[in-house]
mmCIF file of C-alpha atoms in Angstrom:
data_model
loop_
_atom_site.group_PDB
_atom_site.id
_atom_site.type_symbol
_atom_site.label_atom_id
_atom_site.label_comp_id
_atom_site.label_asym_id
_atom_site.label_seq_id
_atom_site.Cartn_x
_atom_site.Cartn_y
_atom_site.Cartn_z
ATOM 1 C CA MET A 1 -10.218 -3.447 -50.788
ATOM 2 C CA GLU A 2 -11.858 -6.197 -48.720
ATOM 3 C CA GLY A 3 -8.411 -7.473 -47.750
ATOM 4 C CA ASP A 4 -7.421 -4.001 -46.577
ATOM 5 C CA CYS A 5 -10.583 -3.724 -44.441
ATOM 6 C CA LEU A 6 -9.939 -7.156 -42.949
ATOM 7 C CA SER A 7 -6.355 -6.190 -42.162
ATOM 8 C CA CYS A 8 -7.540 -2.929 -40.589
ATOM 9 C CA MET A 9 -10.083 -4.764 -38.416
ATOM 10 C CA LYS A 10 -7.443 -7.268 -37.384
ATOM 11 C CA TYR A 11 -5.106 -4.585 -36.094
ATOM 12 C CA LEU A 12 -7.947 -2.627 -34.491
ATOM 13 C CA MET A 13 -9.006 -5.852 -32.799
ATOM 14 C CA PHE A 14 -5.443 -6.327 -31.576
ATOM 15 C CA LEU A 15 -5.350 -2.726 -30.301
ATOM 16 C CA PHE A 16 -8.610 -3.012 -28.368
ATOM 17 C CA ASN A 17 -7.531 -6.313 -26.843
ATOM 18 C CA PHE A 18 -4.240 -4.790 -25.849
ATOM 19 C CA PHE A 19 -6.157 -2.148 -23.875
ATOM 20 C CA ILE A 20 -8.304 -4.889 -22.316
ATOM 21 C CA PHE A 21 -5.088 -6.672 -21.378
ATOM 22 C CA LEU A 22 -3.761 -3.497 -19.690
ATOM 23 C CA GLY A 23 -7.085 -2.850 -17.940
ATOM 24 C CA GLY A 24 -7.128 -6.408 -16.610
ATOM 25 C CA ALA A 25 -3.553 -6.013 -15.379
ATOM 26 C CA CYS A 26 -4.521 -2.798 -13.528
ATOM 27 C CA LEU A 27 -7.577 -4.413 -11.892
ATOM 28 C CA LEU A 28 -5.546 -7.469 -10.956
ATOM 29 C CA GLY A 29 -2.830 -5.338 -9.386
ATOM 30 C CA LEU A 30 -5.362 -3.169 -7.535
ATOM 31 C CA GLY A 31 -7.215 -6.227 -6.209
ATOM 32 C CA ILE A 32 -3.982 -7.784 -4.934
ATOM 33 C CA TRP A 33 -2.961 -4.476 -3.304
ATOM 34 C CA VAL A 34 -6.300 -4.104 -1.478
ATOM 35 C CA ILE A 35 -6.135 -7.660 -0.121
ATOM 36 C CA VAL A 36 -2.473 -7.748 0.975
ATOM 37 C CA ASP A 37 -1.876 -4.047 1.793
ATOM 38 C CA PRO A 38 -0.361 -3.815 5.308
ATOM 39 C CA THR A 39 -1.469 -0.252 6.148
ATOM 40 C CA GLY A 40 -4.982 -1.121 7.344
ATOM 41 C CA PHE A 41 -7.093 -1.478 4.200
ATOM 42 C CA ARG A 42 -6.868 -5.263 4.441
ATOM 43 C CA GLU A 43 -8.639 -5.104 7.822
ATOM 44 C CA ILE A 44 -11.230 -2.678 6.455
ATOM 45 C CA VAL A 45 -12.024 -5.072 3.626
ATOM 46 C CA ALA A 46 -12.133 -8.071 5.959
ATOM 47 C CA ALA A 47 -14.477 -6.309 8.392
ATOM 48 C CA ASN A 48 -17.080 -5.492 5.742
ATOM 49 C CA PRO A 49 -18.537 -8.508 3.858
ATOM 50 C CA LEU A 50 -19.625 -6.289 0.968
ATOM 51 C CA LEU A 51 -16.117 -4.861 0.496
ATOM 52 C CA PHE A 52 -14.570 -8.299 1.058
ATOM 53 C CA THR A 53 -16.676 -9.786 -1.740
ATOM 54 C CA GLY A 54 -16.046 -6.778 -3.984
ATOM 55 C CA ALA A 55 -12.273 -7.043 -3.597
ATOM 56 C CA TYR A 56 -12.246 -10.670 -4.707
ATOM 57 C CA ILE A 57 -14.666 -9.958 -7.545
ATOM 58 C CA MET A 58 -12.309 -7.213 -8.724
ATOM 59 C CA LEU A 59 -9.396 -9.653 -8.457
ATOM 60 C CA ALA A 60 -11.245 -12.320 -10.463
ATOM 61 C CA MET A 61 -12.405 -9.831 -13.102
ATOM 62 C CA GLY A 62 -8.879 -8.478 -13.477
ATOM 63 C CA ALA A 63 -7.481 -11.985 -13.964
ATOM 64 C CA MET A 64 -10.154 -12.829 -16.554
ATOM 65 C CA LEU A 65 -9.636 -9.597 -18.475
ATOM 66 C CA PHE A 66 -5.878 -10.116 -18.366
ATOM 67 C CA LEU A 67 -6.230 -13.597 -19.866
ATOM 68 C CA LEU A 68 -8.968 -12.533 -22.264
ATOM 69 C CA GLY A 69 -6.959 -9.640 -23.663
ATOM 70 C CA PHE A 70 -4.020 -11.955 -24.258
ATOM 71 C CA LEU A 71 -6.182 -14.546 -26.055
ATOM 72 C CA GLY A 72 -7.927 -11.842 -28.096
ATOM 73 C CA CYS A 73 -4.595 -10.494 -29.305
ATOM 74 C CA CYS A 74 -3.530 -13.996 -30.336
ATOM 75 C CA GLY A 75 -6.856 -14.670 -32.078
ATOM 76 C CA ALA A 76 -6.681 -11.426 -34.055
ATOM 77 C CA ILE A 77 -3.098 -11.881 -35.228
ATOM 78 C CA ARG A 78 -3.567 -15.553 -36.167
ATOM 79 C CA GLU A 79 -7.088 -14.979 -37.598
ATOM 80 C CA ASN A 80 -8.418 -18.030 -35.777
ATOM 81 C CA LYS A 81 -12.248 -18.194 -36.069
ATOM 82 C CA CYS A 82 -12.671 -20.617 -33.164
ATOM 83 C CA LEU A 83 -10.609 -18.425 -30.855
ATOM 84 C CA LEU A 84 -12.466 -15.300 -31.985
ATOM 85 C CA LEU A 85 -15.853 -16.922 -31.305
ATOM 86 C CA PHE A 86 -14.685 -18.054 -27.875
ATOM 87 C CA PHE A 87 -13.394 -14.548 -27.229
ATOM 88 C CA PHE A 88 -16.730 -12.979 -28.213
ATOM 89 C CA MET A 89 -18.802 -15.271 -25.962
ATOM 90 C CA PHE A 90 -16.434 -14.885 -23.036
ATOM 91 C CA ILE A 91 -16.224 -11.100 -23.220
ATOM 92 C CA LEU A 92 -20.008 -10.895 -23.592
ATOM 93 C CA LEU A 93 -20.414 -12.762 -20.299
ATOM 94 C CA ILE A 94 -17.891 -10.449 -18.610
ATOM 95 C CA PHE A 95 -19.621 -7.385 -20.074
ATOM 96 C CA LEU A 96 -22.989 -8.510 -18.665
ATOM 97 C CA ALA A 97 -21.415 -9.366 -15.292
ATOM 98 C CA GLU A 98 -19.836 -5.903 -15.049
ATOM 99 C CA LEU A 99 -23.144 -4.232 -15.884
ATOM 100 C CA SER A 100 -24.863 -6.339 -13.201
ATOM 101 C CA ALA A 101 -22.177 -5.406 -10.652
ATOM 102 C CA ALA A 102 -22.594 -1.711 -11.489
ATOM 103 C CA ILE A 103 -26.372 -1.957 -11.051
ATOM 104 C CA LEU A 104 -25.994 -3.786 -7.703
ATOM 105 C CA ALA A 105 -23.466 -1.198 -6.508
ATOM 106 C CA PHE A 106 -25.952 1.556 -7.358
ATOM 107 C CA ILE A 107 -28.798 -0.254 -5.583
ATOM 108 C CA PHE A 108 -26.809 -0.923 -2.389
ATOM 109 C CA ARG A 109 -25.053 2.444 -2.269
ATOM 110 C CA GLU A 110 -27.136 3.371 0.816
ATOM 111 C CA ASN A 111 -24.998 0.903 2.815
ATOM 112 C CA LEU A 112 -22.136 3.401 2.595
ATOM 113 C CA THR A 113 -23.942 6.372 4.136
ATOM 114 C CA ARG A 114 -22.811 8.388 7.151
ATOM 115 C CA GLU A 115 -25.735 7.014 9.194
ATOM 116 C CA PHE A 116 -24.805 3.393 8.410
ATOM 117 C CA PHE A 117 -21.181 3.811 9.550
ATOM 118 C CA THR A 118 -22.251 5.735 12.665
ATOM 119 C CA LYS A 119 -24.667 2.968 13.640
ATOM 120 C CA GLU A 120 -22.032 0.262 13.101
ATOM 121 C CA LEU A 121 -19.414 2.198 15.089
ATOM 122 C CA LYS A 122 -21.693 2.667 18.097
ATOM 123 C CA LYS A 123 -22.724 -0.977 17.943
ATOM 124 C CA HIS A 124 -19.362 -2.746 17.574
ATOM 125 C CA TYR A 125 -16.509 -0.430 18.623
ATOM 126 C CA GLN A 126 -14.499 -1.646 21.650
ATOM 127 C CA ARG A 127 -11.926 1.157 22.055
ATOM 128 C CA ASN A 128 -8.323 -0.202 22.240
ATOM 129 C CA ASN A 129 -9.196 -3.874 21.824
ATOM 130 C CA ASP A 130 -6.738 -4.790 19.059
ATOM 131 C CA THR A 131 -7.904 -8.407 19.102
ATOM 132 C CA ASP A 132 -11.254 -7.234 17.725
ATOM 133 C CA VAL A 133 -11.023 -6.770 13.949
ATOM 134 C CA PHE A 134 -13.668 -4.037 13.810
ATOM 135 C CA SER A 135 -12.086 -1.934 16.572
ATOM 136 C CA SER A 136 -8.554 -2.440 15.266
ATOM 137 C CA THR A 137 -9.684 -1.398 11.800
ATOM 138 C CA TRP A 138 -11.324 1.775 13.061
ATOM 139 C CA ASN A 139 -8.251 2.642 15.115
ATOM 140 C CA SER A 140 -6.045 2.187 12.025
ATOM 141 C CA VAL A 141 -8.327 4.400 9.959
ATOM 142 C CA MET A 142 -8.479 7.157 12.580
ATOM 143 C CA ILE A 143 -4.704 7.148 13.038
ATOM 144 C CA THR A 144 -3.930 7.041 9.302
ATOM 145 C CA PHE A 145 -6.354 9.831 8.331
ATOM 146 C CA ALA A 146 -5.968 11.921 11.528
ATOM 147 C CA CYS A 147 -9.713 11.831 12.169
ATOM 148 C CA CYS A 148 -12.056 10.712 14.933
ATOM 149 C CA GLY A 149 -15.225 8.635 14.670
ATOM 150 C CA VAL A 150 -17.620 9.030 11.778
ATOM 151 C CA ASN A 151 -18.787 12.558 12.589
ATOM 152 C CA GLY A 152 -16.302 13.496 15.328
ATOM 153 C CA PRO A 153 -15.333 12.609 18.926
ATOM 154 C CA GLU A 154 -18.947 12.996 20.036
ATOM 155 C CA ASP A 155 -19.730 9.625 18.400
ATOM 156 C CA PHE A 156 -17.944 7.818 21.241
ATOM 157 C CA GLU A 157 -19.897 9.570 23.996
ATOM 158 C CA ALA A 158 -23.026 7.677 22.916
ATOM 159 C CA ILE A 159 -21.412 4.217 23.011
ATOM 160 C CA PRO A 160 -22.698 2.300 26.069
ATOM 161 C CA ASN A 161 -20.243 0.354 28.237
ATOM 162 C CA LEU A 162 -17.183 1.869 26.548
ATOM 163 C CA PRO A 163 -14.355 1.088 28.998
ATOM 164 C CA TYR A 164 -12.285 4.081 30.125
ATOM 165 C CA SER A 165 -10.959 5.279 33.464
ATOM 166 C CA PRO A 166 -12.669 8.001 35.528
ATOM 167 C CA LEU A 167 -9.876 10.430 34.598
ATOM 168 C CA GLU A 168 -10.501 9.930 30.897
ATOM 169 C CA LYS A 169 -13.212 11.126 28.578
ATOM 170 C CA ALA A 170 -14.853 8.742 26.114
ATOM 171 C CA THR A 171 -12.483 9.764 23.291
ATOM 172 C CA PRO A 172 -10.166 6.837 22.431
ATOM 173 C CA GLU A 173 -6.416 7.354 22.104
ATOM 174 C CA ALA A 174 -6.637 6.683 18.346
ATOM 175 C CA CYS A 175 -8.226 10.159 18.112
ATOM 176 C CA CYS A 176 -5.251 11.840 19.786
ATOM 177 C CA GLN A 177 -2.929 13.933 17.639
ATOM 178 C CA ARG A 178 0.393 12.350 16.732
ATOM 179 C CA GLU A 179 3.590 13.778 15.320
ATOM 180 C CA LEU A 180 3.502 11.079 12.641
ATOM 181 C CA GLN A 181 0.196 9.557 11.495
ATOM 182 C CA SER A 182 0.991 5.902 12.169
ATOM 183 C CA ARG A 183 0.750 3.541 15.132
ATOM 184 C CA GLU A 184 4.448 4.151 15.791
ATOM 185 C CA GLY A 185 4.002 7.931 15.831
ATOM 186 C CA MET A 186 4.567 9.762 19.132
ATOM 187 C CA PHE A 187 1.545 11.448 20.754
ATOM 188 C CA VAL A 188 1.623 15.234 20.923
ATOM 189 C CA ASN A 189 0.082 15.117 24.417
ATOM 190 C CA LYS A 190 -1.732 11.874 25.186
ATOM 191 C CA GLU A 191 -2.762 12.723 28.751
ATOM 192 C CA ALA A 192 -4.309 16.064 27.793
ATOM 193 C CA CYS A 193 -6.064 14.454 24.853
ATOM 194 C CA LEU A 194 -7.651 11.668 26.920
ATOM 195 C CA SER A 195 -8.672 14.128 29.640
ATOM 196 C CA GLY A 196 -10.767 16.010 27.080
ATOM 197 C CA ASN A 197 -8.489 18.812 25.865
ATOM 198 C CA GLU A 198 -9.727 19.420 22.321
ATOM 199 C CA ARG A 199 -6.479 21.100 21.343
ATOM 200 C CA PHE A 200 -4.717 17.734 21.226
ATOM 201 C CA GLN A 201 -7.547 15.773 19.600
ATOM 202 C CA ASN A 202 -8.383 15.158 15.966
ATOM 203 C CA ARG A 203 -11.826 16.734 15.836
ATOM 204 C CA GLN A 204 -12.835 16.098 12.246
ATOM 205 C CA GLY A 205 -14.971 13.029 11.446
ATOM 206 C CA CYS A 206 -13.490 10.253 9.314
ATOM 207 C CA TYR A 207 -16.437 10.167 6.923
ATOM 208 C CA THR A 208 -15.755 13.690 5.654
ATOM 209 C CA VAL A 209 -11.962 13.258 5.626
ATOM 210 C CA ILE A 210 -12.037 9.976 3.680
ATOM 211 C CA LEU A 211 -14.735 11.227 1.310
ATOM 212 C CA ASN A 212 -12.645 14.290 0.477
ATOM 213 C CA SER A 213 -9.495 12.168 0.124
ATOM 214 C CA PHE A 214 -11.031 9.705 -2.302
ATOM 215 C CA GLU A 215 -13.426 11.988 -4.173
ATOM 216 C CA THR A 216 -11.023 12.421 -7.096
ATOM 217 C CA TYR A 217 -10.281 8.710 -7.235
ATOM 218 C CA VAL A 218 -13.998 7.811 -7.250
ATOM 219 C CA TYR A 219 -14.555 9.878 -10.396
ATOM 220 C CA LEU A 220 -11.397 8.428 -11.900
ATOM 221 C CA ALA A 221 -12.573 4.880 -11.134
ATOM 222 C CA GLY A 222 -15.975 5.638 -12.666
ATOM 223 C CA ALA A 223 -14.391 7.048 -15.820
ATOM 224 C CA LEU A 224 -12.090 4.023 -16.015
ATOM 225 C CA ALA A 225 -15.039 1.643 -15.662
ATOM 226 C CA ILE A 226 -16.959 3.408 -18.449
ATOM 227 C CA GLY A 227 -13.848 3.305 -20.623
ATOM 228 C CA VAL A 228 -13.367 -0.428 -20.027
ATOM 229 C CA LEU A 229 -17.015 -1.146 -20.910
ATOM 230 C CA ALA A 230 -16.725 0.899 -24.108
ATOM 231 C CA ILE A 231 -13.517 -0.903 -25.097
ATOM 232 C CA GLU A 232 -15.140 -4.293 -24.470
ATOM 233 C CA LEU A 233 -18.145 -3.323 -26.594
ATOM 234 C CA PHE A 234 -15.961 -2.250 -29.522
ATOM 235 C CA ALA A 235 -13.829 -5.367 -29.103
ATOM 236 C CA MET A 236 -16.933 -7.565 -29.468
ATOM 237 C CA ILE A 237 -18.001 -5.671 -32.601
ATOM 238 C CA PHE A 238 -14.567 -6.020 -34.205
ATOM 239 C CA ALA A 239 -14.381 -9.692 -33.194
ATOM 240 C CA MET A 240 -17.632 -10.458 -35.022
ATOM 241 C CA CYS A 241 -16.623 -8.402 -38.057
ATOM 242 C CA LEU A 242 -13.273 -10.179 -38.205
ATOM 243 C CA PHE A 243 -14.964 -13.559 -37.669
ATOM 244 C CA ARG A 244 -17.326 -12.957 -40.603
ATOM 245 C CA GLY A 245 -14.498 -11.663 -42.821
ATOM 246 C CA ILE A 246 -12.164 -14.656 -42.349
ATOM 247 C CA GLN A 247 -12.542 -17.227 -45.118
#
């Protein structure tokens, strides 16, 4: 009976570590995509130190979970006590690090408010200056999501020293409607847009558009994070049970 329980724990341990292995692979792939993605997210991450750090933390955590899941599977199948103990200590450290990261994310969540982005836009935006990372990033976001500013085109009217000709309003060309939402897309009517014709402008703010676009994915990411933590907790329990049961 004891041998059957030990065998059951061994295969449960293998199963949980297999899920950890898959979760690590997903985080690793997502981290790589965020950093190397050519559609503008790389610039967004680079422009925000908090996101930049978070992307590399996600990459490191994915790599560790990937390796840890692989080692845990090997330790369970081979019933190696040393490997199981190493696995337990390592996954405990990762578990505590993930909890700390979740707590820090909750504490600093006010840095992602509408007011914060509006303040940063009015402070750093330089219109069509593609050599400036912040401005280029905002232009990419506004073109990709067919939006304008944080709250709308009115955000740019309050930016001091924003260079534009006397025939143009403050609205940058990145807010003008395009036939295809990319930098290569043709403008519907660029001249009318820049002269202030609202018909040819994207009037909706980017904060609302992006929030609505990613709302589903935020809940999905939260559910995935809770699932990963639960799997890690059960994996630690089974690792200790298997460790104590091996003669």
